[in-house]
PDB file of C-alpha atoms in Angstrom:
ATOM      1  CA  UNK A 883      25.165 -15.206 -15.042  1.00  0.00           C
ATOM      2  CA  UNK A 884      21.562 -14.038 -14.896  1.00  0.00           C
ATOM      3  CA  UNK A 885      18.997 -16.761 -13.991  1.00  0.00           C
ATOM      4  CA  UNK A 886      15.356 -16.770 -14.786  1.00  0.00           C
ATOM      5  CA  UNK A 887      13.511 -18.953 -12.422  1.00  0.00           C
ATOM      6  CA  UNK A 888      10.355 -20.856 -13.694  1.00  0.00           C
ATOM      7  CA  UNK A 889       8.023 -23.376 -12.426  1.00  0.00           C
ATOM      8  CA  UNK A 890       5.083 -25.244 -13.765  1.00  0.00           C
ATOM      9  CA  UNK A 891       2.324 -23.012 -15.250  1.00  0.00           C
ATOM     10  CA  UNK A 892       4.473 -19.918 -14.900  1.00  0.00           C
ATOM     11  CA  UNK A 893       3.568 -16.900 -17.140  1.00  0.00           C
ATOM     12  CA  UNK A 894       5.881 -16.989 -20.312  1.00  0.00           C
ATOM     13  CA  UNK A 895       6.210 -13.433 -20.982  1.00  0.00           C
ATOM     14  CA  UNK A 896       7.311 -13.012 -17.168  1.00  0.00           C
ATOM     15  CA  UNK A 897      10.278 -15.132 -18.172  1.00  0.00           C
ATOM     16  CA  UNK A 898      10.769 -14.223 -22.031  1.00  0.00           C
ATOM     17  CA  UNK A 899      10.347 -10.473 -21.576  1.00  0.00           C
ATOM     18  CA  UNK A 900      13.270  -9.862 -19.072  1.00  0.00           C
ATOM     19  CA  UNK A 901      15.444 -12.439 -20.951  1.00  0.00           C
ATOM     20  CA  UNK A 902      15.163 -10.815 -24.282  1.00  0.00           C
ATOM     21  CA  UNK A 903      16.194  -7.572 -22.614  1.00  0.00           C
ATOM     22  CA  UNK A 904      19.373  -9.069 -21.345  1.00  0.00           C
ATOM     23  CA  UNK A 905      20.076 -11.002 -24.646  1.00  0.00           C
ATOM     24  CA  UNK A 906      19.981  -7.707 -26.438  1.00  0.00           C
ATOM     25  CA  UNK A 907      22.025  -5.967 -23.890  1.00  0.00           C
ATOM     26  CA  UNK A 908      24.566  -8.838 -24.390  1.00  0.00           C
ATOM     27  CA  UNK A 909      24.813  -8.354 -28.087  1.00  0.00           C
ATOM     28  CA  UNK A 910      25.772  -4.618 -27.350  1.00  0.00           C
ATOM     29  CA  UNK A 911      28.053  -5.417 -24.428  1.00  0.00           C
ATOM     30  CA  UNK A 912      29.505  -8.776 -25.145  1.00  0.00           C
ATOM     31  CA  UNK A 913      31.138  -8.924 -21.346  1.00  0.00           C
ATOM     32  CA  UNK A 914      27.495  -8.746 -20.049  1.00  0.00           C
ATOM     33  CA  UNK A 915      26.354 -11.814 -18.350  1.00  0.00           C
ATOM     34  CA  UNK A 916      24.561 -14.637 -20.303  1.00  0.00           C
ATOM     35  CA  UNK A 917      20.933 -15.415 -19.170  1.00  0.00           C
ATOM     36  CA  UNK A 918      19.840 -18.808 -18.422  1.00  0.00           C
ATOM     37  CA  UNK A 919      16.117 -20.360 -17.554  1.00  0.00           C
ATOM     38  CA  UNK A 920      16.319 -22.385 -14.155  1.00  0.00           C
ATOM     39  CA  UNK A 921      14.088 -24.503 -12.356  1.00  0.00           C
ATOM     40  CA  UNK A 922      13.975 -26.764  -9.273  1.00  0.00           C
ATOM     41  CA  UNK A 923      14.649 -29.726 -11.594  1.00  0.00           C
ATOM     42  CA  UNK A 924      16.481 -29.509 -14.860  1.00  0.00           C
ATOM     43  CA  UNK A 925      14.592 -30.327 -18.133  1.00  0.00           C
ATOM     44  CA  UNK A 926      11.389 -28.873 -19.888  1.00  0.00           C
ATOM     45  CA  UNK A 927       8.979 -26.692 -17.785  1.00  0.00           C
ATOM     46  CA  UNK A 928       5.544 -26.022 -19.265  1.00  0.00           C
ATOM     47  CA  UNK A 929       3.963 -22.532 -19.029  1.00  0.00           C
ATOM     48  CA  UNK A 930       0.772 -21.783 -18.490  1.00  0.00           C
ATOM     49  CA  UNK A 931       0.135 -21.195 -22.211  1.00  0.00           C
ATOM     50  CA  UNK A 932       1.254 -24.608 -23.280  1.00  0.00           C
ATOM     51  CA  UNK A 933       4.557 -23.808 -24.318  1.00  0.00           C
ATOM     52  CA  UNK A 934       7.662 -25.797 -22.794  1.00  0.00           C
ATOM     53  CA  UNK A 935      10.746 -23.956 -21.863  1.00  0.00           C
ATOM     54  CA  UNK A 936      14.104 -26.257 -21.175  1.00  0.00           C
ATOM     55  CA  UNK A 937      15.717 -25.068 -18.059  1.00  0.00           C
ATOM     56  CA  UNK A 938      18.662 -25.941 -16.016  1.00  0.00           C
ATOM     57  CA  UNK A 939      18.971 -26.951 -12.383  1.00  0.00           C
ATOM     58  CA  UNK A 940      18.946 -24.091 -10.263  1.00  0.00           C
ATOM     59  CA  UNK A 941      20.676 -25.685  -7.585  1.00  0.00           C
ATOM     60  CA  UNK A 942      23.694 -26.383  -9.686  1.00  0.00           C
ATOM     61  CA  UNK A 943      23.974 -23.002 -11.422  1.00  0.00           C
ATOM     62  CA  UNK A 944      27.318 -21.488 -10.763  1.00  0.00           C
ATOM     63  CA  UNK A 945      28.356 -17.749 -11.010  1.00  0.00           C
ATOM     64  CA  UNK A 946      24.921 -16.410 -10.462  1.00  0.00           C
ATOM     65  CA  UNK A 947      24.782 -12.652 -10.071  1.00  0.00           C
ATOM     66  CA  UNK A 948      20.961 -12.223 -10.289  1.00  0.00           C
ATOM     67  CA  UNK A 949      17.995 -14.721 -10.095  1.00  0.00           C
ATOM     68  CA  UNK A 950      14.714 -13.325 -11.138  1.00  0.00           C
ATOM     69  CA  UNK A 951      11.337 -15.408 -10.713  1.00  0.00           C
ATOM     70  CA  UNK A 952       8.456 -15.314 -12.883  1.00  0.00           C
ATOM     71  CA  UNK A 953       4.899 -15.565 -11.576  1.00  0.00           C
ATOM     72  CA  UNK A 954       1.920 -17.230 -13.144  1.00  0.00           C
ATOM     73  CA  UNK A 955      -0.850 -19.621 -12.204  1.00  0.00           C
ATOM     74  CA  UNK A 956       1.537 -22.046 -10.755  1.00  0.00           C
ATOM     75  CA  UNK A 957       3.180 -19.630  -8.022  1.00  0.00           C
ATOM     76  CA  UNK A 958       1.236 -21.142  -5.128  1.00  0.00           C
ATOM     77  CA  UNK A 959       2.708 -24.477  -5.450  1.00  0.00           C
ATOM     78  CA  UNK A 960       6.229 -22.823  -6.301  1.00  0.00           C
ATOM     79  CA  UNK A 961       6.199 -20.586  -3.273  1.00  0.00           C
ATOM     80  CA  UNK A 962       5.598 -23.569  -0.864  1.00  0.00           C
ATOM     81  CA  UNK A 963       8.700 -25.520  -2.417  1.00  0.00           C
ATOM     82  CA  UNK A 964      11.330 -25.719   0.381  1.00  0.00           C
ATOM     83  CA  UNK A 965      14.146 -25.994  -2.262  1.00  0.00           C
ATOM     84  CA  UNK A 966      12.812 -22.786  -3.798  1.00  0.00           C
ATOM     85  CA  UNK A 967      12.778 -20.902  -0.643  1.00  0.00           C
ATOM     86  CA  UNK A 968      16.374 -22.129  -0.010  1.00  0.00           C
ATOM     87  CA  UNK A 969      17.746 -20.889  -3.078  1.00  0.00           C
ATOM     88  CA  UNK A 970      16.439 -17.417  -3.123  1.00  0.00           C
ATOM     89  CA  UNK A 971      17.402 -17.138   0.697  1.00  0.00           C
ATOM     90  CA  UNK A 972      20.805 -18.026  -0.282  1.00  0.00           C
ATOM     91  CA  UNK A 973      21.197 -15.468  -2.945  1.00  0.00           C
ATOM     92  CA  UNK A 974      19.714 -12.838  -0.530  1.00  0.00           C
ATOM     93  CA  UNK A 975      22.335 -13.845   2.133  1.00  0.00           C
ATOM     94  CA  UNK A 976      25.081 -13.503  -0.405  1.00  0.00           C
ATOM     95  CA  UNK A 977      23.947  -9.946  -1.183  1.00  0.00           C
ATOM     96  CA  UNK A 978      23.052 -11.208  -4.772  1.00  0.00           C
ATOM     97  CA  UNK A 979      20.441  -9.575  -6.740  1.00  0.00           C
ATOM     98  CA  UNK A 980      16.916 -11.319  -6.378  1.00  0.00           C
ATOM     99  CA  UNK A 981      13.887 -10.063  -8.246  1.00  0.00           C
ATOM    100  CA  UNK A 982      10.582 -11.011  -9.078  1.00  0.00           C
ATOM    101  CA  UNK A 983       7.965 -10.248 -11.967  1.00  0.00           C
ATOM    102  CA  UNK A 984       4.151  -9.974 -11.371  1.00  0.00           C
ATOM    103  CA  UNK A 985       3.327 -12.711  -8.801  1.00  0.00           C
ATOM    104  CA  UNK A 986       6.648 -13.881  -8.530  1.00  0.00           C
ATOM    105  CA  UNK A 987       6.750 -11.452  -5.372  1.00  0.00           C
ATOM    106  CA  UNK A 988       4.617 -14.255  -3.713  1.00  0.00           C
ATOM    107  CA  UNK A 989       7.894 -16.339  -3.778  1.00  0.00           C
ATOM    108  CA  UNK A 990      10.129 -13.599  -2.573  1.00  0.00           C
ATOM    109  CA  UNK A 991       7.447 -12.892   0.192  1.00  0.00           C
ATOM    110  CA  UNK A 992       6.955 -16.494   1.323  1.00  0.00           C
ATOM    111  CA  UNK A 993      10.755 -16.728   1.619  1.00  0.00           C
ATOM    112  CA  UNK A 994      10.733 -13.948   3.905  1.00  0.00           C
ATOM    113  CA  UNK A 995      12.966 -11.677   1.776  1.00  0.00           C
ATOM    114  CA  UNK A 996      10.088  -8.789   1.536  1.00  0.00           C
ATOM    115  CA  UNK A 997       9.682  -8.616   5.289  1.00  0.00           C
ATOM    116  CA  UNK A 998       9.783  -4.803   6.453  1.00  0.00           C
ATOM    117  CA  UNK A 999      10.580  -3.855   2.754  1.00  0.00           C
ATOM    118  CA  UNK A1000       8.707  -1.959   0.249  1.00  0.00           C
ATOM    119  CA  UNK A1001       7.727  -4.097  -2.882  1.00  0.00           C
ATOM    120  CA  UNK A1002       5.210  -4.193  -5.861  1.00  0.00           C
ATOM    121  CA  UNK A1003       3.259  -6.941  -7.370  1.00  0.00           C
ATOM    122  CA  UNK A1004       0.449  -7.129 -10.079  1.00  0.00           C
ATOM    123  CA  UNK A1005      -2.182  -4.362  -9.156  1.00  0.00           C
ATOM    124  CA  UNK A1006      -5.058  -6.833  -9.086  1.00  0.00           C
ATOM    125  CA  UNK A1007      -3.404  -8.887  -6.285  1.00  0.00           C
ATOM    126  CA  UNK A1008      -3.041  -5.949  -3.886  1.00  0.00           C
ATOM    127  CA  UNK A1009      -5.822  -6.892  -1.406  1.00  0.00           C
ATOM    128  CA  UNK A1010      -4.848 -10.479  -1.319  1.00  0.00           C
ATOM    129  CA  UNK A1011      -1.112  -9.644  -1.078  1.00  0.00           C
ATOM    130  CA  UNK A1012      -1.642  -7.343   1.746  1.00  0.00           C
ATOM    131  CA  UNK A1013      -3.692  -9.593   3.744  1.00  0.00           C
ATOM    132  CA  UNK A1014      -1.418 -12.493   3.382  1.00  0.00           C
ATOM    133  CA  UNK A1015       1.888 -10.860   3.643  1.00  0.00           C
ATOM    134  CA  UNK A1016       1.206  -7.782   6.117  1.00  0.00           C
ATOM    135  CA  UNK A1017       5.054  -7.450   7.090  1.00  0.00           C
ATOM    136  CA  UNK A1018       5.581  -6.304   3.452  1.00  0.00           C
ATOM    137  CA  UNK A1019       5.219  -2.571   2.488  1.00  0.00           C
ATOM    138  CA  UNK A1020       3.320  -3.069  -0.646  1.00  0.00           C
ATOM    139  CA  UNK A1021       3.454  -0.222  -3.219  1.00  0.00           C
ATOM    140  CA  UNK A1022       0.545  -1.237  -5.310  1.00  0.00           C
ATOM    141  CA  UNK A1023       1.104   1.561  -8.014  1.00  0.00           C
ATOM    142  CA  UNK A1024       4.694   1.051  -8.744  1.00  0.00           C
ATOM    143  CA  UNK A1025       6.032  -0.461 -12.083  1.00  0.00           C
ATOM    144  CA  UNK A1026       8.774  -1.524 -10.369  1.00  0.00           C
ATOM    145  CA  UNK A1027      10.679  -1.122  -7.112  1.00  0.00           C
ATOM    146  CA  UNK A1028      14.127  -1.686  -5.775  1.00  0.00           C
ATOM    147  CA  UNK A1029      15.294  -1.854  -2.389  1.00  0.00           C
ATOM    148  CA  UNK A1030      18.907  -2.864  -1.824  1.00  0.00           C
ATOM    149  CA  UNK A1031      19.561  -5.919  -4.009  1.00  0.00           C
ATOM    150  CA  UNK A1032      16.153  -7.069  -4.166  1.00  0.00           C
ATOM    151  CA  UNK A1033      13.767  -5.677  -6.699  1.00  0.00           C
ATOM    152  CA  UNK A1034      10.079  -6.251  -7.538  1.00  0.00           C
ATOM    153  CA  UNK A1035       7.932  -5.558 -10.496  1.00  0.00           C
ATOM    154  CA  UNK A1036       4.372  -5.178 -11.406  1.00  0.00           C
ATOM    155  CA  UNK A1037       2.227  -7.323 -13.799  1.00  0.00           C
ATOM    156  CA  UNK A1038       3.868  -9.138 -16.754  1.00  0.00           C
ATOM    157  CA  UNK A1039       5.497  -6.458 -19.062  1.00  0.00           C
ATOM    158  CA  UNK A1040       6.599  -4.269 -15.863  1.00  0.00           C
ATOM    159  CA  UNK A1041       9.377  -7.091 -15.635  1.00  0.00           C
ATOM    160  CA  UNK A1042      10.808  -5.735 -18.997  1.00  0.00           C
ATOM    161  CA  UNK A1043      10.810  -2.181 -17.441  1.00  0.00           C
ATOM    162  CA  UNK A1044      12.644  -3.726 -14.501  1.00  0.00           C
ATOM    163  CA  UNK A1045      15.070  -5.652 -16.713  1.00  0.00           C
ATOM    164  CA  UNK A1046      15.998  -2.318 -18.647  1.00  0.00           C
ATOM    165  CA  UNK A1047      16.499  -0.706 -15.245  1.00  0.00           C
ATOM    166  CA  UNK A1048      18.992  -3.388 -14.546  1.00  0.00           C
ATOM    167  CA  UNK A1049      20.679  -3.050 -17.576  1.00  0.00           C
ATOM    168  CA  UNK A1050      21.149   0.664 -17.191  1.00  0.00           C
ATOM    169  CA  UNK A1051      22.543  -0.008 -13.858  1.00  0.00           C
ATOM    170  CA  UNK A1052      24.988  -2.366 -15.090  1.00  0.00           C
ATOM    171  CA  UNK A1053      25.897  -0.833 -18.198  1.00  0.00           C
ATOM    172  CA  UNK A1054      24.872   2.809 -18.328  1.00  0.00           C
ATOM    173  CA  UNK A1055      21.838   4.843 -19.797  1.00  0.00           C
ATOM    174  CA  UNK A1056      23.135   4.577 -23.494  1.00  0.00           C
ATOM    175  CA  UNK A1057      23.036   0.753 -23.627  1.00  0.00           C
ATOM    176  CA  UNK A1058      19.737   0.733 -21.718  1.00  0.00           C
ATOM    177  CA  UNK A1059      18.351   3.308 -24.428  1.00  0.00           C
ATOM    178  CA  UNK A1060      19.744   1.176 -27.208  1.00  0.00           C
ATOM    179  CA  UNK A1061      18.391  -1.974 -25.812  1.00  0.00           C
ATOM    180  CA  UNK A1062      15.093  -0.398 -25.571  1.00  0.00           C
ATOM    181  CA  UNK A1063      15.193   0.963 -29.088  1.00  0.00           C
ATOM    182  CA  UNK A1064      16.077  -2.518 -30.434  1.00  0.00           C
ATOM    183  CA  UNK A1065      13.035  -3.986 -28.874  1.00  0.00           C
ATOM    184  CA  UNK A1066      10.883  -1.053 -29.800  1.00  0.00           C
ATOM    185  CA  UNK A1067      10.256   0.091 -26.306  1.00  0.00           C
ATOM    186  CA  UNK A1068      10.110   3.183 -24.139  1.00  0.00           C
ATOM    187  CA  UNK A1069      13.381   3.560 -22.314  1.00  0.00           C
ATOM    188  CA  UNK A1070      11.537   4.521 -19.043  1.00  0.00           C
ATOM    189  CA  UNK A1071       7.687   4.031 -18.959  1.00  0.00           C
ATOM    190  CA  UNK A1072       5.870   6.969 -17.539  1.00  0.00           C
ATOM    191  CA  UNK A1073       3.120   6.696 -14.848  1.00  0.00           C
ATOM    192  CA  UNK A1074       2.331   3.681 -12.490  1.00  0.00           C
ATOM    193  CA  UNK A1075       0.230   0.554 -12.542  1.00  0.00           C
ATOM    194  CA  UNK A1076      -3.197   2.391 -12.007  1.00  0.00           C
ATOM    195  CA  UNK A1077      -3.129   3.926 -15.695  1.00  0.00           C
ATOM    196  CA  UNK A1078      -3.922   0.147 -16.855  1.00  0.00           C
ATOM    197  CA  UNK A1079      -6.860  -0.287 -14.609  1.00  0.00           C
ATOM    198  CA  UNK A1080     -10.071   1.325 -14.503  1.00  0.00           C
ATOM    199  CA  UNK A1081     -13.211   2.470 -12.490  1.00  0.00           C
ATOM    200  CA  UNK A1082     -14.521  -0.973 -12.515  1.00  0.00           C
ATOM    201  CA  UNK A1083     -11.609  -2.400 -10.504  1.00  0.00           C
ATOM    202  CA  UNK A1084     -12.511  -0.177  -7.677  1.00  0.00           C
ATOM    203  CA  UNK A1085     -16.042  -1.770  -7.191  1.00  0.00           C
ATOM    204  CA  UNK A1086     -17.026  -4.653  -5.186  1.00  0.00           C
ATOM    205  CA  UNK A1087     -17.780  -7.920  -6.850  1.00  0.00           C
ATOM    206  CA  UNK A1088     -21.493  -7.328  -6.132  1.00  0.00           C
ATOM    207  CA  UNK A1089     -21.485  -3.700  -7.251  1.00  0.00           C
ATOM    208  CA  UNK A1090     -22.575  -2.368  -3.915  1.00  0.00           C
ATOM    209  CA  UNK A1091     -20.507   0.799  -4.266  1.00  0.00           C
ATOM    210  CA  UNK A1092     -20.498   0.935  -8.124  1.00  0.00           C
ATOM    211  CA  UNK A1093     -23.090   3.605  -8.349  1.00  0.00           C
ATOM    212  CA  UNK A1094     -21.420   5.671  -5.793  1.00  0.00           C
ATOM    213  CA  UNK A1095     -18.190   5.323  -7.549  1.00  0.00           C
ATOM    214  CA  UNK A1096     -19.658   6.405 -10.779  1.00  0.00           C
ATOM    215  CA  UNK A1097     -21.257   9.371  -8.977  1.00  0.00           C
ATOM    216  CA  UNK A1098     -17.961  10.433  -7.553  1.00  0.00           C
ATOM    217  CA  UNK A1099     -16.063  10.513 -10.840  1.00  0.00           C
ATOM    218  CA  UNK A1100     -19.067  12.840 -12.296  1.00  0.00           C
ATOM    219  CA  UNK A1101     -18.536  15.035  -9.254  1.00  0.00           C
ATOM    220  CA  UNK A1102     -15.071  15.345  -8.524  1.00  0.00           C
ATOM    221  CA  UNK A1103     -15.101  19.266  -8.326  1.00  0.00           C
ATOM    222  CA  UNK A1104     -17.272  18.857  -4.987  1.00  0.00           C
ATOM    223  CA  UNK A1105     -15.652  18.719  -1.466  1.00  0.00           C
ATOM    224  CA  UNK A1106     -16.181  14.687  -1.129  1.00  0.00           C
ATOM    225  CA  UNK A1107     -16.344  14.023   2.433  1.00  0.00           C
ATOM    226  CA  UNK A1108     -16.693  10.553   4.078  1.00  0.00           C
ATOM    227  CA  UNK A1109     -19.935  12.068   5.961  1.00  0.00           C
ATOM    228  CA  UNK A1110     -21.415  13.141   2.142  1.00  0.00           C
ATOM    229  CA  UNK A1111     -20.405   9.702   0.688  1.00  0.00           C
ATOM    230  CA  UNK A1112     -21.917   7.793   3.640  1.00  0.00           C
ATOM    231  CA  UNK A1113     -25.065   9.626   3.674  1.00  0.00           C
ATOM    232  CA  UNK A1114     -25.496   8.877  -0.133  1.00  0.00           C
ATOM    233  CA  UNK A1115     -24.885   5.252   0.689  1.00  0.00           C
ATOM    234  CA  UNK A1116     -27.401   5.153   3.539  1.00  0.00           C
ATOM    235  CA  UNK A1117     -24.800   4.246   6.268  1.00  0.00           C
ATOM    236  CA  UNK A1118     -23.106   6.007   9.459  1.00  0.00           C
ATOM    237  CA  UNK A1119     -19.765   7.536   8.528  1.00  0.00           C
ATOM    238  CA  UNK A1120     -17.754   5.005  10.583  1.00  0.00           C
ATOM    239  CA  UNK A1121     -19.725   1.870   9.241  1.00  0.00           C
ATOM    240  CA  UNK A1122     -19.159   3.258   5.503  1.00  0.00           C
ATOM    241  CA  UNK A1123     -15.492   3.735   5.893  1.00  0.00           C
ATOM    242  CA  UNK A1124     -15.201   0.242   7.104  1.00  0.00           C
ATOM    243  CA  UNK A1125     -17.441  -1.608   4.615  1.00  0.00           C
ATOM    244  CA  UNK A1126     -16.087   0.645   1.658  1.00  0.00           C
ATOM    245  CA  UNK A1127     -12.371  -0.584   2.514  1.00  0.00           C
ATOM    246  CA  UNK A1128     -13.479  -4.018   2.943  1.00  0.00           C
ATOM    247  CA  UNK A1129     -15.223  -4.403  -0.299  1.00  0.00           C
ATOM    248  CA  UNK A1130     -13.137  -2.198  -2.719  1.00  0.00           C
ATOM    249  CA  UNK A1131      -9.688  -2.694  -1.157  1.00  0.00           C
ATOM    250  CA  UNK A1132      -8.975   0.930  -0.488  1.00  0.00           C
ATOM    251  CA  UNK A1133     -10.270   3.639   1.589  1.00  0.00           C
ATOM    252  CA  UNK A1134     -12.734   6.329   0.387  1.00  0.00           C
ATOM    253  CA  UNK A1135      -9.965   9.054   0.467  1.00  0.00           C
ATOM    254  CA  UNK A1136      -7.430   7.187  -1.649  1.00  0.00           C
ATOM    255  CA  UNK A1137     -10.412   5.997  -4.048  1.00  0.00           C
ATOM    256  CA  UNK A1138     -11.331   9.690  -4.505  1.00  0.00           C
ATOM    257  CA  UNK A1139      -7.656  10.610  -5.149  1.00  0.00           C
ATOM    258  CA  UNK A1140      -7.289   7.792  -7.465  1.00  0.00           C
ATOM    259  CA  UNK A1141     -10.143   8.897  -9.555  1.00  0.00           C
ATOM    260  CA  UNK A1142      -9.237  12.689  -9.467  1.00  0.00           C
ATOM    261  CA  UNK A1143      -5.885  11.541 -10.752  1.00  0.00           C
ATOM    262  CA  UNK A1144      -7.308   9.427 -13.255  1.00  0.00           C
ATOM    263  CA  UNK A1145      -9.530  11.988 -14.758  1.00  0.00           C
ATOM    264  CA  UNK A1146      -6.713  14.696 -14.688  1.00  0.00           C
ATOM    265  CA  UNK A1147      -4.182  12.667 -16.301  1.00  0.00           C
ATOM    266  CA  UNK A1148      -6.769  11.996 -19.285  1.00  0.00           C
ATOM    267  CA  UNK A1149      -7.350  15.939 -19.607  1.00  0.00           C
ATOM    268  CA  UNK A1150      -3.904  16.541 -19.365  1.00  0.00           C
ATOM    269  CA  UNK A1151      -2.929  14.095 -22.030  1.00  0.00           C
ATOM    270  CA  UNK A1152      -5.857  14.911 -24.243  1.00  0.00           C
ATOM    271  CA  UNK A1153      -6.525  18.605 -24.058  1.00  0.00           C
ATOM    272  CA  UNK A1154      -4.940  22.014 -23.985  1.00  0.00           C
ATOM    273  CA  UNK A1155      -6.836  23.139 -20.809  1.00  0.00           C
ATOM    274  CA  UNK A1156      -4.537  25.066 -18.178  1.00  0.00           C
ATOM    275  CA  UNK A1157      -3.297  23.066 -15.285  1.00  0.00           C
ATOM    276  CA  UNK A1158      -4.734  25.364 -13.035  1.00  0.00           C
ATOM    277  CA  UNK A1159      -8.253  24.784 -14.792  1.00  0.00           C
ATOM    278  CA  UNK A1160      -7.808  20.932 -14.594  1.00  0.00           C
ATOM    279  CA  UNK A1161      -6.822  21.109 -10.912  1.00  0.00           C
ATOM    280  CA  UNK A1162     -10.107  23.006 -10.148  1.00  0.00           C
ATOM    281  CA  UNK A1163     -12.239  20.748 -12.253  1.00  0.00           C
ATOM    282  CA  UNK A1164     -11.104  17.650 -10.493  1.00  0.00           C
ATOM    283  CA  UNK A1165     -11.136  18.786  -7.023  1.00  0.00           C
ATOM    284  CA  UNK A1166      -7.528  19.190  -6.310  1.00  0.00           C
ATOM    285  CA  UNK A1167      -8.409  22.978  -6.283  1.00  0.00           C
ATOM    286  CA  UNK A1168      -4.576  23.933  -5.877  1.00  0.00           C
ATOM    287  CA  UNK A1169      -2.440  22.880  -8.712  1.00  0.00           C
ATOM    288  CA  UNK A1170       0.551  22.258  -6.527  1.00  0.00           C
ATOM    289  CA  UNK A1171      -1.541  19.942  -4.393  1.00  0.00           C
ATOM    290  CA  UNK A1172      -2.432  17.930  -7.814  1.00  0.00           C
ATOM    291  CA  UNK A1173       1.332  18.237  -8.698  1.00  0.00           C
ATOM    292  CA  UNK A1174       2.496  16.354  -5.646  1.00  0.00           C
ATOM    293  CA  UNK A1175      -0.126  13.677  -6.204  1.00  0.00           C
ATOM    294  CA  UNK A1176       1.141  13.398  -9.597  1.00  0.00           C
ATOM    295  CA  UNK A1177       4.501  12.679  -8.337  1.00  0.00           C
ATOM    296  CA  UNK A1178       3.393  10.282  -5.841  1.00  0.00           C
ATOM    297  CA  UNK A1179       1.352   8.219  -8.249  1.00  0.00           C
ATOM    298  CA  UNK A1180       3.161   8.656 -11.571  1.00  0.00           C
ATOM    299  CA  UNK A1181       6.700   9.692 -10.561  1.00  0.00           C
ATOM    300  CA  UNK A1182       6.242  12.769 -12.914  1.00  0.00           C
ATOM    301  CA  UNK A1183       4.484  16.104 -12.633  1.00  0.00           C
ATOM    302  CA  UNK A1184       1.547  16.790 -14.775  1.00  0.00           C
ATOM    303  CA  UNK A1185       3.421  19.016 -17.342  1.00  0.00           C
ATOM    304  CA  UNK A1186       5.893  16.129 -18.088  1.00  0.00           C
ATOM    305  CA  UNK A1187       3.299  13.759 -18.767  1.00  0.00           C
ATOM    306  CA  UNK A1188       1.535  16.332 -21.239  1.00  0.00           C
ATOM    307  CA  UNK A1189       4.826  16.767 -23.129  1.00  0.00           C
ATOM    308  CA  UNK A1190       5.182  12.969 -23.363  1.00  0.00           C
ATOM    309  CA  UNK A1191       1.913  12.605 -24.792  1.00  0.00           C
ATOM    310  CA  UNK A1192       2.408  15.499 -27.256  1.00  0.00           C
ATOM    311  CA  UNK A1193       5.481  13.682 -28.279  1.00  0.00           C
ATOM    312  CA  UNK A1194       3.663  10.404 -28.829  1.00  0.00           C
ATOM    313  CA  UNK A1195       0.959  12.162 -31.058  1.00  0.00           C
ATOM    314  CA  UNK A1196       3.359  13.938 -32.830  1.00  0.00           C
ATOM    315  CA  UNK A1197       5.176  10.667 -33.509  1.00  0.00           C
ATOM    316  CA  UNK A1198       1.986   9.186 -34.959  1.00  0.00           C
ATOM    317  CA  UNK A1199       1.380  12.121 -37.366  1.00  0.00           C
TER     318      UNK A1199
END
């Protein structure tokens, strides 16, 4: 049995998205495990949107092969529940699959299951998550990540991507593809979480570096050193680097690469410009350097993303 763990004020789609994937997979493979909603206490559990979902008692569930926790507004209380922690620790000790969707990663982290491991969660929680769980090796741009029997996924719909990957592992690529087709989804989504954020999300709340970030985006072809940026900000290089990281949640170098990736991807997917031309215009200079950056961020080289974008556009025609 696959259990979807929910709690008061959980995010509804975190739970129902993966559940729908497993339901369709079971139609295609009748021997596939059934899926059940589980909670600390049996009965109706109210989601943050107001919908109530009836759940069984997770401590009485039998034959659990996988336990996936949703995230949501109520995760703070849920992560401190000792019964909840005990259930997930027990699953992990038995080498059964445990997983999280979105901020459900907080429950796994609070239970100690992510210590020393790579994991992901919603991109907007990156700075807070890293501060609260420094032992976790956070991968903020991953749609989902698996390490052994522990899976974590990014915000909300990323739980569907993770569930499809689980289906593929258990039943093969053909079943995963057919499941995705039934749900009108991509079998594998290209790119990472940063494609769903924007320049605004790099800015500090008071906009201190907003103008600078906008200037960087317009001057990506220049050699953007920390010294150059610090001078524009009217700060010493050391002080600038420290304040920038504190207020934006990332280093100047990573912010620059993120903006270069964002602009390069936009041009690759929307224009016919040569890869070499785009690499030069966005400051990567060397196409191979840009290719490596794309592989780190999106898991695919520029050419693959261009082909995927063209297929999508052709399908709309």
